[in-house]
Amino acid sequence: MVCIPCIVIPILLWVYKKFLEPYIYPLLSPFISRVWPRKAVPESNDKGKLDFKGADMNGLPTKGPTEISDKKKH
């Protein structure tokens, strides 16, 4: 047997997203933007290039050499 919240909560969320949010969100968005400011943008050096020395593709620090070689070792 399925619990009542497992049925009621998805239905209430669907009703909110489909019918209520288009009217409520424009009223709440100015207050939400004050509470949760946008994330800071990383500063760039000259010509708009970002400095990612010592970081891998995800921006995490690397432990080994940062060179990528296309040559196969035989």
XYZ file of C-alpha atoms in Angstrom:
74
model
C 0.000 0.000 0.000
C 1.350 3.447 -0.941
C 1.477 6.100 1.753
C -0.737 9.143 1.366
C 2.118 11.718 1.192
C 3.647 9.742 -1.699
C 0.503 10.455 -3.697
C -0.546 13.876 -2.382
C 2.819 15.690 -2.489
C 3.528 15.044 -6.214
C -0.019 16.119 -7.091
C 0.302 19.327 -5.054
C 3.675 20.072 -6.650
C 2.213 19.563 -10.128
C -0.726 21.875 -9.347
C 1.655 24.513 -8.004
C 4.025 24.343 -10.998
C 1.236 24.242 -13.574
C -1.271 26.764 -12.219
C 0.002 28.756 -9.250
C 3.664 29.466 -10.032
C 2.994 31.661 -13.121
C 1.082 34.064 -10.851
C 3.076 33.767 -7.618
C 6.656 33.793 -8.947
C 6.591 37.324 -10.437
C 5.484 38.632 -7.054
C 8.158 36.743 -5.098
C 11.135 37.056 -7.479
C 12.276 40.545 -6.295
C 12.467 39.304 -2.699
C 14.182 36.048 -3.674
C 16.859 37.896 -5.648
C 17.671 39.981 -2.553
C 17.964 36.938 -0.303
C 20.016 34.818 -2.731
C 22.394 37.090 -4.637
C 24.068 35.813 -7.792
C 27.362 33.935 -7.571
C 30.538 35.939 -7.989
C 32.118 35.758 -11.427
C 35.834 34.862 -11.398
C 38.083 37.749 -12.365
C 39.911 37.390 -15.650
C 43.327 38.624 -16.691
C 44.069 40.531 -19.894
C 41.988 39.791 -23.002
C 39.313 37.885 -21.083
C 41.316 34.691 -20.531
C 40.905 32.983 -17.187
C 43.908 31.645 -15.293
C 43.568 27.942 -14.506
C 47.198 26.971 -13.929
C 47.549 23.852 -11.839
C 43.939 22.804 -12.352
C 42.343 20.019 -14.374
C 39.328 20.278 -16.704
C 36.927 20.611 -13.761
C 38.955 23.331 -12.045
C 40.208 20.989 -9.345
C 43.901 21.016 -8.427
C 45.970 18.329 -10.110
C 48.551 16.153 -8.398
C 50.636 15.101 -11.367
C 52.027 16.793 -14.464
C 49.534 18.970 -16.302
C 50.798 18.187 -19.819
C 48.558 16.162 -22.115
C 50.360 14.224 -24.797
C 48.698 12.728 -27.868
C 51.715 10.512 -28.602
C 51.373 6.834 -27.781
C 54.159 5.285 -25.767
C 55.602 2.128 -27.338
